[in-house]
Amino acid sequence: MDLFDVSSEEARTLLTRSIELKSGGAEPRRTPPLLGRSLGLVFEKPSLRTRVSFEAAFARLGGSSIFLRGKDVGIGVRESVADFARVLSQYVDALAVRTFAHATIEELVRHASIPIVNALSDDAHPCQAMADVMTILEFKDRLEGVKLCFVGDGNNVARSLAVASALLGVEFVLACPPGYDFPPAFKTRFADRFPGVPLRSSNDPREAAADADAVYTDVWASMGQESEADHRREIFAPYQVDEKLMARALPDALFLHCLPAHRGEEVASGVLDGPQSRVIPQAANRMYFQMALLEWLVGGANRE
Ligand code: CP
Ligand code: NVA
């Protein structure tokens, strides 16, 4: 799933269905929609939420999952990405992939005959972003015109959030240290896909967070950037989301974080564990959004 290829209407339909599923489902089903279907999961990086929420989502829809550790299957190492995609397409009905290079996902998409879902790459985390906007909708009752401030690195999570925001009318702004803004290739793709939608960023977190409806942060060093962690801790220190920064946002602003979090680094404990934090329902929403997505991608013909 590439969020750049999703239409605003499709994004809204998926969110509506996610919320229906969370509230107990719209209509009773005689048979689970994905009975007898299989989901493959290939993870080259660690995971708690994504792995479990995908497996739980597929199980709730009546299907079963097969988890493959990246090292064991060696995509592009033990065999070519194309062979991997063509073989696996015969065994499972969809594949969720967590990988480093985003190009691996694109190559899988080219060669597979089943839906490939990005479960996080170095460039994007689309299911996270859709669960995040679902969380804003759940607690704010609207998305159009809501201001979302992401404080931290212009990373995979920030990029997908910027795209999801543009699809749904959320006003997104990134607050990052100089040099950690969105990369030029992303900016170009964003401008081509959303002409007229500004991709705002600032080096001043206080200015960016002013009057925000939601403040979001993520780790300063993502998976694969462990060697940069010490350097990044110094650079990003002024970008911690603490009580003073939250006070710049609206009084009823939500605090969001994709988790896992590093208390005392990108977020102060008092904020993460405080009354404005919605990180636990946000994590729950991963499962409901992915149920809606998998039902749409795999189960369309099966719906009763
Ligand atoms: N938020 C998220 O994707 O968490 P995991 O890395 O634990 O899957
Ligand atoms: N930006 C983080 C997100 C983890 C869910 C990473 O890629 O490690």
XYZ file of C-alpha atoms and ligand atoms in Angstrom:
320
model
C 0.000 0.000 0.000
C 1.442 3.344 -1.075
C -0.511 6.256 0.379
C 0.436 8.415 -2.599
C -1.712 6.085 -4.747
C -4.766 6.221 -2.453
C -7.515 8.748 -3.260
C -9.085 11.012 -0.640
C -12.365 9.173 -1.121
C -10.721 5.775 -0.570
C -8.961 7.096 2.548
C -12.263 8.390 3.956
C -14.037 5.094 3.163
C -11.298 3.123 4.932
C -11.489 5.393 7.988
C -15.268 5.097 8.174
C -14.987 1.309 8.004
C -12.191 1.279 10.632
C -14.416 3.208 13.039
C -17.374 0.905 12.297
C -15.200 -2.114 13.037
C -13.980 -0.562 16.286
C -17.539 0.062 17.393
C -18.500 -3.560 16.797
C -18.989 -3.761 13.035
C -21.819 -2.297 10.999
C -23.674 -5.408 9.943
C -23.628 -8.949 11.349
C -21.749 -11.443 9.168
C -22.783 -15.065 8.771
C -19.249 -16.124 7.854
C -16.018 -14.269 8.632
C -14.966 -12.413 5.453
C -11.442 -13.838 5.291
C -12.169 -17.433 6.303
C -9.566 -19.705 4.718
C -7.346 -16.801 3.608
C -3.694 -16.412 4.614
C -1.601 -13.346 5.303
C 2.198 -13.546 5.004
C 4.289 -11.225 7.150
C 7.944 -10.634 6.278
C 9.797 -8.514 8.816
C 13.437 -7.459 8.406
C 13.191 -5.166 11.476
C 11.812 -5.698 14.997
C 8.149 -5.012 15.781
C 5.551 -5.311 18.500
C 2.472 -3.340 17.377
C 2.652 -3.918 13.634
C 3.214 -7.656 13.735
C 0.626 -8.362 16.416
C -1.982 -5.934 15.087
C -1.735 -7.431 11.584
C -1.997 -10.991 12.902
C -4.869 -10.059 15.233
C -6.666 -8.137 12.457
C -6.451 -11.065 10.056
C -7.561 -13.547 12.744
C -10.577 -11.367 13.624
C -11.549 -11.483 9.944
C -11.346 -15.284 10.004
C -7.966 -15.809 8.305
C -4.563 -17.009 9.493
C -1.062 -15.533 9.315
C 2.387 -16.879 8.541
C 5.275 -14.884 10.031
C 8.633 -14.956 8.247
C 11.719 -13.409 9.796
C 13.649 -11.377 7.224
C 16.932 -13.124 8.029
C 15.425 -16.569 7.480
C 13.984 -15.861 4.039
C 16.671 -13.410 2.846
C 14.697 -11.398 0.267
C 17.154 -10.444 -2.471
C 19.933 -12.381 -0.699
C 18.916 -16.035 -0.565
C 16.977 -15.537 -3.770
C 15.905 -12.666 -5.987
C 13.071 -10.355 -4.940
C 11.206 -11.384 -8.111
C 11.411 -15.125 -7.366
C 10.426 -14.498 -3.752
C 7.362 -12.505 -4.848
C 6.249 -14.960 -7.515
C 6.554 -18.004 -5.250
C 4.891 -16.449 -2.207
C 2.006 -15.129 -4.314
C 0.897 -18.760 -4.763
C 0.715 -19.521 -1.033
C -0.785 -16.443 0.619
C -3.466 -13.907 -0.264
C -1.567 -10.784 0.834
C 1.861 -9.917 2.177
C 2.752 -7.318 4.823
C 6.416 -6.336 4.554
C 8.671 -4.458 6.984
C 11.962 -3.680 5.292
C 14.798 -1.175 5.048
C 14.965 -0.006 1.425
C 11.605 1.164 0.126
C 12.724 -0.066 -3.317
C 12.336 -3.648 -2.034
C 8.613 -3.048 -1.536
C 8.305 -1.492 -4.986
C 10.075 -4.480 -6.525
C 7.807 -6.902 -4.645
C 4.776 -5.011 -5.962
C 6.111 -5.323 -9.525
C 6.503 -9.104 -9.322
C 3.767 -10.273 -6.943
C 0.221 -11.100 -7.998
C -1.158 -10.410 -4.492
C -1.516 -7.134 -2.528
C 1.704 -6.009 -0.831
C 1.185 -3.893 2.296
C 3.985 -1.679 3.574
C 4.406 -2.518 7.266
C 7.181 0.144 7.510
C 10.103 0.957 5.251
C 12.833 3.549 5.630
C 10.591 5.938 3.655
C 7.043 5.298 4.795
C 4.733 3.862 7.469
C 1.307 4.215 5.851
C -0.783 1.968 8.135
C 0.568 3.903 11.116
C -0.414 7.216 9.538
C -3.940 6.039 8.731
C -4.400 4.758 12.302
C -3.108 8.144 13.497
C -5.627 10.169 11.514
C -8.302 7.712 12.682
C -7.279 8.558 16.265
C -7.565 12.285 15.587
C -11.015 11.740 14.047
C -12.043 9.597 17.013
C -11.111 12.232 19.595
C -11.708 15.461 17.648
C -14.721 14.408 15.582
C -13.281 16.047 12.467
C -10.182 16.095 10.283
C -10.724 18.997 7.887
C -8.780 22.000 9.158
C -7.332 20.208 12.191
C -3.734 21.310 12.858
C -1.253 18.480 13.405
C 2.302 19.353 14.436
C 4.959 16.639 14.131
C 8.058 17.461 16.192
C 11.211 15.532 15.293
C 12.848 13.866 12.323
C 11.286 14.097 8.841
C 11.297 10.293 8.873
C 9.065 7.485 7.566
C 6.319 8.224 10.107
C 6.369 11.994 9.480
C 6.292 11.518 5.701
C 3.310 9.164 5.737
C 1.508 11.476 8.169
C 2.068 14.411 5.828
C 0.527 12.384 2.967
C -2.426 11.120 5.046
C -3.004 14.692 6.233
C -3.048 16.030 2.679
C -5.547 13.319 1.657
C -7.907 14.219 4.489
C -7.610 17.991 4.828
C -5.474 17.996 7.983
C -3.060 20.956 8.246
C 0.306 19.304 8.812
C 3.486 21.037 9.958
C 6.878 19.477 10.692
C 9.190 20.996 13.326
C 12.703 19.615 12.856
C 16.336 20.612 13.307
C 18.064 22.028 10.207
C 19.111 19.127 7.975
C 16.343 16.780 9.158
C 13.535 18.097 6.954
C 11.798 15.923 4.347
C 14.184 14.818 1.595
C 13.940 16.589 -1.792
C 12.572 13.495 -3.607
C 9.683 13.318 -1.127
C 8.979 17.043 -1.494
C 8.849 16.697 -5.272
C 6.516 13.699 -5.146
C 4.281 15.469 -2.629
C 4.078 18.621 -4.774
C 3.223 16.530 -7.872
C 0.518 14.554 -6.061
C -0.977 17.452 -4.067
C -0.562 20.607 -6.146
C -1.489 23.635 -4.046
C -1.164 21.824 -0.693
C 1.749 23.379 1.246
C 4.275 20.997 2.826
C 5.096 23.113 5.847
C 8.200 22.761 7.995
C 9.951 24.937 10.555
C 13.047 24.765 12.716
C 11.142 26.382 15.575
C 9.034 23.863 17.532
C 7.351 26.589 19.610
C 6.133 28.372 16.507
C 5.083 25.110 14.808
C 3.160 23.828 17.842
C 1.221 27.083 18.339
C -2.537 26.400 18.457
C -2.093 22.793 17.295
C -4.969 20.343 17.794
C -2.512 17.456 18.009
C 1.224 17.210 18.712
C 3.040 14.106 17.510
C 6.581 12.846 17.946
C 8.627 9.743 17.147
C 12.079 8.429 18.044
C 15.023 10.582 16.995
C 16.962 7.625 15.553
C 14.875 5.148 13.572
C 15.613 1.451 13.137
C 18.759 1.213 11.024
C 20.134 4.557 12.339
C 21.482 3.179 15.633
C 25.035 4.425 14.875
C 23.700 8.013 14.662
C 21.782 7.841 17.955
C 24.309 9.730 20.129
C 24.752 12.524 17.599
C 21.007 12.793 17.087
C 20.375 12.986 20.857
C 22.433 16.219 20.905
C 20.895 17.720 17.765
C 17.288 16.914 18.705
C 17.457 17.840 22.429
C 15.675 21.216 21.883
C 12.880 19.314 20.118
C 11.676 17.254 23.072
C 7.894 17.359 23.499
C 7.531 18.412 27.125
C 4.821 20.171 29.117
C 6.098 23.612 28.030
C 5.822 22.729 24.351
C 2.393 21.127 24.843
C 1.273 24.393 26.475
C 1.870 26.124 23.121
C -0.798 23.901 21.543
C -4.536 24.254 22.169
C -5.545 23.366 25.758
C -7.379 20.238 24.551
C -4.632 19.189 22.111
C -3.934 15.481 21.791
C -0.466 14.035 22.230
C 0.329 11.208 19.801
C 3.326 8.891 19.351
C 3.561 5.798 17.141
C 5.548 3.992 19.885
C 7.942 2.575 20.952
C 8.828 5.762 22.894
C 11.981 6.836 24.680
C 10.824 8.696 27.784
C 13.099 11.658 28.525
C 14.292 11.852 24.903
C 11.728 12.801 22.250
C 8.969 12.998 24.878
C 8.832 13.855 28.585
C 7.263 11.124 30.748
C 4.685 13.598 32.032
C 3.391 14.160 28.505
C 3.480 10.531 27.357
C 1.666 9.387 30.490
C -0.388 12.564 30.919
C -4.068 13.394 30.342
C -3.624 14.637 26.766
C -1.877 11.463 25.614
C -3.848 9.123 23.328
C -1.001 6.763 22.491
C -2.747 3.625 23.788
C -5.977 4.003 21.752
C -3.722 5.119 18.889
C -1.941 1.740 19.055
C -5.321 -0.054 19.221
C -6.386 1.732 16.050
C -3.600 0.040 14.115
C -5.617 -3.183 14.338
C -8.947 -1.631 13.305
C -7.475 0.254 10.358
C -5.657 -2.871 9.180
C -8.882 -4.892 9.472
C -10.568 -2.362 7.182
C -7.612 -2.408 4.800
C -7.305 -6.207 4.608
C -11.044 -6.627 4.206
C -10.839 -4.167 1.282
C -7.721 -5.668 -0.306
C -8.376 -9.366 0.231
C -12.005 -9.869 1.172
C -13.965 -7.698 -1.211
C -15.684 -10.578 -2.985
C -16.366 -12.386 0.262
C -18.419 -9.709 1.984
C -22.001 -10.648 2.760
N 4.400 1.775 15.816
C 4.941 0.640 15.338
O 5.008 0.400 14.124
O 5.405 -0.188 16.299
P 6.260 -1.511 16.089
O 7.599 -1.093 15.548
O 6.353 -2.141 17.448
O 5.548 -2.389 15.098
N 10.611 5.948 12.821
C 10.584 4.722 13.579
C 9.198 4.203 13.694
C 9.031 2.953 14.514
C 7.627 2.474 14.574
C 11.488 3.701 12.939
O 11.485 3.588 11.709
O 12.228 3.026 13.655
